[in-house]
PDB file of C-alpha atoms and ligand atoms in Angstrom:
ATOM      1  CA  UNK R   1      62.774  -9.220 -11.737  1.00  0.00           C
ATOM      2  CA  UNK R   2      64.675 -12.340 -12.015  1.00  0.00           C
ATOM      3  CA  UNK R   3      65.966 -11.460 -14.493  1.00  0.00           C
ATOM      4  CA  UNK R   4      67.320  -7.975 -13.160  1.00  0.00           C
ATOM      5  CA  UNK R   5      69.089 -10.210 -10.866  1.00  0.00           C
ATOM      6  CA  UNK R   6      69.981 -12.663 -12.835  1.00  0.00           C
ATOM      7  CA  UNK R   7      72.079 -10.508 -15.305  1.00  0.00           C
ATOM      8  CA  UNK R   8      73.613  -8.462 -12.278  1.00  0.00           C
ATOM      9  CA  UNK R   9      74.963 -11.403 -11.180  1.00  0.00           C
ATOM     10  CA  UNK R  10      76.257 -12.951 -14.223  1.00  0.00           C
ATOM     11  CA  UNK R  11      78.670  -9.971 -14.304  1.00  0.00           C
ATOM     12  CA  UNK R  12      80.121 -10.830 -10.961  1.00  0.00           C
ATOM     13  CA  UNK R  13      80.597 -14.264 -12.012  1.00  0.00           C
ATOM     14  CA  UNK R  14      83.603 -14.601 -14.085  1.00  0.00           C
ATOM     15  CA  UNK R  15      84.035 -17.411 -17.203  1.00  0.00           C
ATOM     16  CA  UNK R  16      84.828 -20.784 -15.888  1.00  0.00           C
ATOM     17  CA  UNK R  17      83.100 -20.305 -12.664  1.00  0.00           C
ATOM     18  CA  UNK R  18      79.008 -22.218 -12.842  1.00  0.00           C
ATOM     19  CA  UNK R  19      76.280 -20.634 -11.263  1.00  0.00           C
ATOM     20  CA  UNK R  20      74.211 -22.474  -9.904  1.00  0.00           C
ATOM     21  CA  UNK R  21      70.538 -21.132  -9.272  1.00  0.00           C
ATOM     22  CA  UNK R  22      69.085 -22.543  -6.249  1.00  0.00           C
ATOM     23  CA  UNK R  23      65.326 -21.820  -7.107  1.00  0.00           C
ATOM     24  CA  UNK R  24      64.338 -24.524  -3.713  1.00  0.00           C
ATOM     25  CA  UNK R  25      60.185 -23.683  -2.376  1.00  0.00           C
ATOM     26  CA  UNK R  26      59.914 -20.967  -5.655  1.00  0.00           C
ATOM     27  CA  UNK R  27      57.431 -22.358  -7.908  1.00  0.00           C
ATOM     28  CA  UNK R  28      58.065 -23.332 -11.505  1.00  0.00           C
ATOM     29  CA  UNK R  29      57.315 -20.258 -12.908  1.00  0.00           C
ATOM     30  CA  UNK R  30      59.667 -18.579 -11.504  1.00  0.00           C
ATOM     31  CA  UNK R  31      61.501 -21.108 -12.628  1.00  0.00           C
ATOM     32  CA  UNK R  32      60.827 -21.288 -15.825  1.00  0.00           C
ATOM     33  CA  UNK R  33      61.031 -17.128 -15.787  1.00  0.00           C
ATOM     34  CA  UNK R  34      64.606 -17.646 -14.756  1.00  0.00           C
ATOM     35  CA  UNK R  35      65.218 -20.647 -17.787  1.00  0.00           C
ATOM     36  CA  UNK R  36      63.725 -18.130 -20.240  1.00  0.00           C
ATOM     37  CA  UNK R  37      66.854 -15.597 -19.096  1.00  0.00           C
ATOM     38  CA  UNK R  38      68.836 -18.516 -20.686  1.00  0.00           C
ATOM     39  CA  UNK R  39      69.859 -19.959 -17.055  1.00  0.00           C
ATOM     40  CA  UNK R  40      70.069 -24.527 -17.837  1.00  0.00           C
ATOM     41  CA  UNK R  41      71.599 -25.136 -13.516  1.00  0.00           C
ATOM     42  CA  UNK R  42      69.140 -25.210 -10.919  1.00  0.00           C
ATOM     43  CA  UNK R  43      69.796 -26.303  -7.263  1.00  0.00           C
ATOM     44  CA  UNK R  44      67.181 -27.857  -5.017  1.00  0.00           C
ATOM     45  CA  UNK R  45      67.720 -29.577  -1.923  1.00  0.00           C
ATOM     46  CA  UNK R  46      64.276 -31.490  -1.890  1.00  0.00           C
ATOM     47  CA  UNK R  47      64.372 -35.165  -3.448  1.00  0.00           C
ATOM     48  CA  UNK R  48      60.439 -34.646  -4.373  1.00  0.00           C
ATOM     49  CA  UNK R  49      60.415 -31.086  -5.356  1.00  0.00           C
ATOM     50  CA  UNK R  50      63.291 -31.476  -7.779  1.00  0.00           C
ATOM     51  CA  UNK R  51      60.998 -34.357  -9.713  1.00  0.00           C
ATOM     52  CA  UNK R  52      57.965 -32.332  -9.238  1.00  0.00           C
ATOM     53  CA  UNK R  53      59.971 -29.373 -10.937  1.00  0.00           C
ATOM     54  CA  UNK R  54      61.694 -31.652 -13.207  1.00  0.00           C
ATOM     55  CA  UNK R  55      58.590 -32.640 -14.465  1.00  0.00           C
ATOM     56  CA  UNK R  56      57.659 -29.815 -15.119  1.00  0.00           C
ATOM     57  CA  UNK R  57      60.265 -28.251 -17.089  1.00  0.00           C
ATOM     58  CA  UNK R  58      61.789 -28.142 -20.125  1.00  0.00           C
ATOM     59  CA  UNK R  59      64.166 -31.248 -20.666  1.00  0.00           C
ATOM     60  CA  UNK R  60      67.099 -29.275 -21.291  1.00  0.00           C
ATOM     61  CA  UNK R  61      67.815 -27.703 -17.831  1.00  0.00           C
ATOM     62  CA  UNK R  62      70.830 -29.927 -15.814  1.00  0.00           C
ATOM     63  CA  UNK R  63      69.030 -30.044 -11.789  1.00  0.00           C
ATOM     64  CA  UNK R  64      72.652 -30.339  -8.879  1.00  0.00           C
ATOM     65  CA  UNK R  65      70.960 -31.071  -6.282  1.00  0.00           C
ATOM     66  CA  UNK R  66      72.398 -29.771  -2.727  1.00  0.00           C
ATOM     67  CA  UNK R  67      70.360 -30.393   0.208  1.00  0.00           C
ATOM     68  CA  UNK R  68      70.803 -32.902   2.667  1.00  0.00           C
ATOM     69  CA  UNK R  69      69.930 -36.196   0.796  1.00  0.00           C
ATOM     70  CA  UNK R  70      67.909 -39.304   2.289  1.00  0.00           C
ATOM     71  CA  UNK R  71      68.577 -42.603   2.008  1.00  0.00           C
ATOM     72  CA  UNK R  72      65.116 -43.108   1.456  1.00  0.00           C
ATOM     73  CA  UNK R  73      64.704 -40.020  -0.881  1.00  0.00           C
ATOM     74  CA  UNK R  74      67.493 -41.145  -3.618  1.00  0.00           C
ATOM     75  CA  UNK R  75      65.475 -42.729  -5.768  1.00  0.00           C
ATOM     76  CA  UNK R  76      62.529 -40.548  -6.799  1.00  0.00           C
ATOM     77  CA  UNK R  77      66.222 -37.832  -8.116  1.00  0.00           C
ATOM     78  CA  UNK R  78      68.261 -40.773  -9.739  1.00  0.00           C
ATOM     79  CA  UNK R  79      66.420 -40.685 -12.795  1.00  0.00           C
ATOM     80  CA  UNK R  80      68.044 -37.594 -14.179  1.00  0.00           C
ATOM     81  CA  UNK R  81      70.657 -35.393 -11.034  1.00  0.00           C
ATOM     82  CA  UNK R  82      73.376 -33.905 -13.036  1.00  0.00           C
ATOM     83  CA  UNK R  83      75.098 -33.110  -9.598  1.00  0.00           C
ATOM     84  CA  UNK R  84      75.028 -34.345  -5.982  1.00  0.00           C
ATOM     85  CA  UNK R  85      76.585 -31.647  -4.324  1.00  0.00           C
ATOM     86  CA  UNK R  86      76.084 -33.108  -0.987  1.00  0.00           C
ATOM     87  CA  UNK R  87      77.339 -36.687  -0.426  1.00  0.00           C
ATOM     88  CA  UNK R  88      78.106 -36.155   3.427  1.00  0.00           C
ATOM     89  CA  UNK R  89      78.970 -39.893   4.743  1.00  0.00           C
ATOM     90  CA  UNK R  90      80.216 -42.973   3.216  1.00  0.00           C
ATOM     91  CA  UNK R  91      77.024 -44.637   3.617  1.00  0.00           C
ATOM     92  CA  UNK R  92      74.580 -42.311   1.384  1.00  0.00           C
ATOM     93  CA  UNK R  93      77.713 -42.549  -1.022  1.00  0.00           C
ATOM     94  CA  UNK R  94      76.797 -46.406  -1.538  1.00  0.00           C
ATOM     95  CA  UNK R  95      73.626 -46.288  -1.819  1.00  0.00           C
ATOM     96  CA  UNK R  96      73.202 -44.095  -4.753  1.00  0.00           C
ATOM     97  CA  UNK R  97      76.405 -45.745  -6.694  1.00  0.00           C
ATOM     98  CA  UNK R  98      73.271 -49.012  -5.881  1.00  0.00           C
ATOM     99  CA  UNK R  99      70.356 -47.514  -7.414  1.00  0.00           C
ATOM    100  CA  UNK R 100      73.343 -45.670 -10.504  1.00  0.00           C
ATOM    101  CA  UNK R 101      73.271 -48.860 -10.700  1.00  0.00           C
ATOM    102  CA  UNK R 102      69.810 -50.295 -11.342  1.00  0.00           C
ATOM    103  CA  UNK R 103      69.220 -46.731 -13.686  1.00  0.00           C
ATOM    104  CA  UNK R 104      72.447 -47.867 -15.867  1.00  0.00           C
ATOM    105  CA  UNK R 105      74.105 -44.183 -14.740  1.00  0.00           C
ATOM    106  CA  UNK R 106      77.146 -43.117 -13.527  1.00  0.00           C
ATOM    107  CA  UNK R 107      76.969 -40.391 -11.216  1.00  0.00           C
ATOM    108  CA  UNK R 108      78.724 -37.228 -10.495  1.00  0.00           C
ATOM    109  CA  UNK R 109      79.055 -36.722  -7.343  1.00  0.00           C
ATOM    110  CA  UNK R 110      80.850 -33.893  -4.338  1.00  0.00           C
ATOM    111  CA  UNK R 111      82.011 -34.981  -0.648  1.00  0.00           C
ATOM    112  CA  UNK R 112      79.900 -32.270   1.281  1.00  0.00           C
ATOM    113  CA  UNK R 113      82.937 -31.814   3.916  1.00  0.00           C
ATOM    114  CA  UNK R 114      81.935 -29.343   7.479  1.00  0.00           C
ATOM    115  CA  UNK R 115      83.913 -26.749   7.732  1.00  0.00           C
ATOM    116  CA  UNK R 116      81.968 -24.353   9.116  1.00  0.00           C
ATOM    117  CA  UNK R 117      81.509 -23.441  13.362  1.00  0.00           C
ATOM    118  CA  UNK R 118      77.700 -24.374  13.309  1.00  0.00           C
ATOM    119  CA  UNK R 119      77.144 -27.837  15.254  1.00  0.00           C
ATOM    120  CA  UNK R 120      74.315 -28.288  13.442  1.00  0.00           C
ATOM    121  CA  UNK R 121      75.890 -28.253   9.375  1.00  0.00           C
ATOM    122  CA  UNK R 122      76.268 -31.916   7.553  1.00  0.00           C
ATOM    123  CA  UNK R 123      79.926 -32.770   6.149  1.00  0.00           C
ATOM    124  CA  UNK R 124      82.594 -35.184   5.775  1.00  0.00           C
ATOM    125  CA  UNK R 125      85.797 -34.100   7.370  1.00  0.00           C
ATOM    126  CA  UNK R 126      89.478 -34.681   5.972  1.00  0.00           C
ATOM    127  CA  UNK R 127      89.386 -37.934   7.846  1.00  0.00           C
ATOM    128  CA  UNK R 128      86.213 -39.515   6.745  1.00  0.00           C
ATOM    129  CA  UNK R 129      86.868 -38.689   3.315  1.00  0.00           C
ATOM    130  CA  UNK R 130      89.862 -40.518   3.138  1.00  0.00           C
ATOM    131  CA  UNK R 131      88.034 -43.488   4.918  1.00  0.00           C
ATOM    132  CA  UNK R 132      86.131 -43.970   2.187  1.00  0.00           C
ATOM    133  CA  UNK R 133      88.351 -43.055  -0.728  1.00  0.00           C
ATOM    134  CA  UNK R 134      90.817 -45.654   0.582  1.00  0.00           C
ATOM    135  CA  UNK R 135      87.948 -48.648   1.393  1.00  0.00           C
ATOM    136  CA  UNK R 136      87.100 -51.361  -0.853  1.00  0.00           C
ATOM    137  CA  UNK R 137      83.797 -50.798  -0.985  1.00  0.00           C
ATOM    138  CA  UNK R 138      84.586 -47.251  -2.821  1.00  0.00           C
ATOM    139  CA  UNK R 139      86.864 -48.644  -5.153  1.00  0.00           C
ATOM    140  CA  UNK R 140      83.764 -51.050  -6.362  1.00  0.00           C
ATOM    141  CA  UNK R 141      81.218 -48.042  -6.477  1.00  0.00           C
ATOM    142  CA  UNK R 142      81.154 -48.240 -10.096  1.00  0.00           C
ATOM    143  CA  UNK R 143      77.937 -45.857 -10.916  1.00  0.00           C
ATOM    144  CA  UNK R 144      79.723 -42.333  -8.743  1.00  0.00           C
ATOM    145  CA  UNK R 145      82.491 -40.684 -10.191  1.00  0.00           C
ATOM    146  CA  UNK R 146      83.607 -37.771  -7.873  1.00  0.00           C
ATOM    147  CA  UNK R 147      84.350 -34.496  -9.104  1.00  0.00           C
ATOM    148  CA  UNK R 148      85.106 -32.069  -6.852  1.00  0.00           C
ATOM    149  CA  UNK R 149      84.204 -30.808  -2.951  1.00  0.00           C
ATOM    150  CA  UNK R 150      81.592 -28.669  -1.789  1.00  0.00           C
ATOM    151  CA  UNK R 151      81.371 -26.622   1.430  1.00  0.00           C
ATOM    152  CA  UNK R 152      79.284 -23.786   3.335  1.00  0.00           C
ATOM    153  CA  UNK R 153      80.963 -21.441   5.230  1.00  0.00           C
ATOM    154  CA  UNK R 154      78.872 -20.313   8.334  1.00  0.00           C
ATOM    155  CA  UNK R 155      76.469 -17.943   8.738  1.00  0.00           C
ATOM    156  CA  UNK R 156      77.892 -14.736  10.381  1.00  0.00           C
ATOM    157  CA  UNK R 157      78.713 -11.084   8.705  1.00  0.00           C
ATOM    158  CA  UNK R 158      82.200 -11.856   9.884  1.00  0.00           C
ATOM    159  CA  UNK R 159      83.549 -12.505   6.194  1.00  0.00           C
ATOM    160  CA  UNK R 160      87.110 -12.511   7.335  1.00  0.00           C
ATOM    161  CA  UNK R 161      85.903 -16.076   8.894  1.00  0.00           C
ATOM    162  CA  UNK R 162      83.849 -17.355   5.980  1.00  0.00           C
ATOM    163  CA  UNK R 163      86.895 -16.464   4.276  1.00  0.00           C
ATOM    164  CA  UNK R 164      89.009 -18.756   6.057  1.00  0.00           C
ATOM    165  CA  UNK R 165      86.781 -21.872   5.830  1.00  0.00           C
ATOM    166  CA  UNK R 166      86.727 -20.816   2.133  1.00  0.00           C
ATOM    167  CA  UNK R 167      90.288 -20.831   2.151  1.00  0.00           C
ATOM    168  CA  UNK R 168      90.222 -24.255   4.431  1.00  0.00           C
ATOM    169  CA  UNK R 169      87.430 -26.569   1.703  1.00  0.00           C
ATOM    170  CA  UNK R 170      90.159 -24.519  -0.832  1.00  0.00           C
ATOM    171  CA  UNK R 171      92.924 -26.983   0.524  1.00  0.00           C
ATOM    172  CA  UNK R 172      90.639 -29.575   1.202  1.00  0.00           C
ATOM    173  CA  UNK R 173      90.704 -30.182  -1.893  1.00  0.00           C
ATOM    174  CA  UNK R 174      93.956 -29.353  -2.809  1.00  0.00           C
ATOM    175  CA  UNK R 175      94.626 -32.519  -1.246  1.00  0.00           C
ATOM    176  CA  UNK R 176      92.291 -35.374  -1.857  1.00  0.00           C
ATOM    177  CA  UNK R 177      93.477 -34.386  -5.423  1.00  0.00           C
ATOM    178  CA  UNK R 178      97.535 -35.334  -4.919  1.00  0.00           C
ATOM    179  CA  UNK R 179      96.815 -37.894  -2.814  1.00  0.00           C
ATOM    180  CA  UNK R 180      93.452 -39.667  -4.734  1.00  0.00           C
ATOM    181  CA  UNK R 181      92.569 -37.500  -7.863  1.00  0.00           C
ATOM    182  CA  UNK R 182      96.076 -36.026  -9.685  1.00  0.00           C
ATOM    183  CA  UNK R 183      95.657 -36.651 -13.269  1.00  0.00           C
ATOM    184  CA  UNK R 184      92.349 -36.985 -12.968  1.00  0.00           C
ATOM    185  CA  UNK R 185      90.759 -34.355 -14.858  1.00  0.00           C
ATOM    186  CA  UNK R 186      86.998 -34.639 -14.410  1.00  0.00           C
ATOM    187  CA  UNK R 187      88.173 -34.302  -9.816  1.00  0.00           C
ATOM    188  CA  UNK R 188      87.833 -30.043 -10.586  1.00  0.00           C
ATOM    189  CA  UNK R 189      84.471 -28.350  -8.809  1.00  0.00           C
ATOM    190  CA  UNK R 190      84.696 -26.416  -6.226  1.00  0.00           C
ATOM    191  CA  UNK R 191      80.970 -25.611  -4.913  1.00  0.00           C
ATOM    192  CA  UNK R 192      81.135 -22.771  -2.572  1.00  0.00           C
ATOM    193  CA  UNK R 193      79.607 -19.738  -2.079  1.00  0.00           C
ATOM    194  CA  UNK R 194      76.007 -18.116  -1.635  1.00  0.00           C
ATOM    195  CA  UNK R 195      74.077 -14.911  -1.956  1.00  0.00           C
ATOM    196  CA  UNK R 196      75.502 -13.144   0.401  1.00  0.00           C
ATOM    197  CA  UNK R 197      79.137 -14.559   0.681  1.00  0.00           C
ATOM    198  CA  UNK R 198      79.474 -15.861  -3.182  1.00  0.00           C
ATOM    199  CA  UNK R 199      82.800 -13.364  -3.927  1.00  0.00           C
ATOM    200  CA  UNK R 200      84.285 -13.892  -1.355  1.00  0.00           C
ATOM    201  CA  UNK R 201      84.374 -17.946  -2.409  1.00  0.00           C
ATOM    202  CA  UNK R 202      85.481 -16.995  -5.828  1.00  0.00           C
ATOM    203  CA  UNK R 203      88.328 -15.000  -4.484  1.00  0.00           C
ATOM    204  CA  UNK R 204      88.991 -18.301  -2.868  1.00  0.00           C
ATOM    205  CA  UNK R 205      88.815 -20.759  -6.125  1.00  0.00           C
ATOM    206  CA  UNK R 206      85.120 -22.124  -6.357  1.00  0.00           C
ATOM    207  CA  UNK R 207      84.577 -23.349  -9.385  1.00  0.00           C
ATOM    208  CA  UNK R 208      81.017 -23.323  -8.835  1.00  0.00           C
ATOM    209  CA  UNK R 209      79.179 -20.619  -6.963  1.00  0.00           C
ATOM    210  CA  UNK R 210      75.037 -21.942  -5.359  1.00  0.00           C
ATOM    211  CA  UNK R 211      72.556 -18.735  -5.189  1.00  0.00           C
ATOM    212  CA  UNK R 212      69.396 -17.956  -4.047  1.00  0.00           C
ATOM    213  CA  UNK R 213      67.941 -15.635  -3.203  1.00  0.00           C
ATOM    214  CA  UNK R 214      69.957 -13.184  -4.588  1.00  0.00           C
ATOM    215  CA  UNK R 215      68.438 -14.081  -7.921  1.00  0.00           C
ATOM    216  CA  UNK R 216      64.737 -14.944  -7.169  1.00  0.00           C
ATOM    217  CA  UNK R 217      64.329 -13.591  -3.500  1.00  0.00           C
ATOM    218  CA  UNK R 218      63.946 -13.909  -0.448  1.00  0.00           C
ATOM    219  CA  UNK R 219      62.782 -17.788   0.812  1.00  0.00           C
ATOM    220  CA  UNK R 220      60.099 -17.002   2.736  1.00  0.00           C
ATOM    221  CA  UNK R 221      60.651 -19.962   6.435  1.00  0.00           C
ATOM    222  CA  UNK R 222      59.105 -23.402   5.925  1.00  0.00           C
TER     223      UNK R 222
HETATM  224  C1  PLP B   1      69.795 -22.720  -0.597  1.00  0.00           C
HETATM  225  C2  PLP B   1      70.994 -23.306  -0.588  1.00  0.00           C
HETATM  226  C3  PLP B   1      71.524 -21.670  -1.096  1.00  0.00           C
HETATM  227  C4  PLP B   1      71.336 -20.473  -1.578  1.00  0.00           C
HETATM  228  O1  PLP B   1      71.098 -19.761  -0.798  1.00  0.00           O
HETATM  229  P1  PLP B   1      71.487 -18.310  -0.607  1.00  0.00           P
HETATM  230  O2  PLP B   1      71.725 -17.800   0.529  1.00  0.00           O
HETATM  231  O3  PLP B   1      69.892 -17.891  -0.657  1.00  0.00           O
HETATM  232  O4  PLP B   1      72.173 -17.621  -1.726  1.00  0.00           O
HETATM  233  C5  PLP B   1      72.777 -21.999  -1.434  1.00  0.00           C
HETATM  234  N1  PLP B   1      73.883 -23.637  -1.024  1.00  0.00           N
HETATM  235  C6  PLP B   1      72.880 -24.590  -0.749  1.00  0.00           C
HETATM  236  C7  PLP B   1      73.620 -25.779   0.525  1.00  0.00           C
HETATM  237  C8  PLP B   1      71.345 -24.134   0.379  1.00  0.00           C
HETATM  238  O5  PLP B   1      71.032 -25.065   1.024  1.00  0.00           O
END
């Protein structure tokens, strides 16, 4: 079914929007099946799980980290990660920078914003992002490269609320682009939208969608 699911989703994702196949909790064999169907970009939210899958699977896979990243786990993913979507504090970005330096890498990252109504979802607000971007510490970080923003909408059936939150993230992106990244081509990504809301996210300007269960099936709760 994975191949069929992927084909269905691809038909709804326009050119220029990157599909991140979220394979968290799913076995290596499922990732391989998606790989065989042509998928090369996968998202994971646990560092050790991502490392183990990276070691077991083809080397041309691009691994995106999409979950809350604990500082002591950064080292497991820095050697190979393609994009970290979930930078939610200045300290985390600094710690990623430090680890990337050890590996002589410049690691691409997105700033995660809190756009949902739930208290539990991680992320910055605009003021915190400004503080980070205007800090001396940030200016000295030569081993991370900010490429855009990420957010998760409220878990709700109210699609108008979800749309409003995606618009909010897009406006945050526009503000940051204008104030800090004008003329910097790499700052272009808006990562928003999951299985149930990615079509709305695309309508509202997503450049990356993160789709799990619509490709791999429902996850059993851990
Ligand atoms: C699990 C997860 C997804 C994918 O969720 P689905 O509803 O299965 O598509 C996307 N983004 C993040 C940050 C996730 O943790």
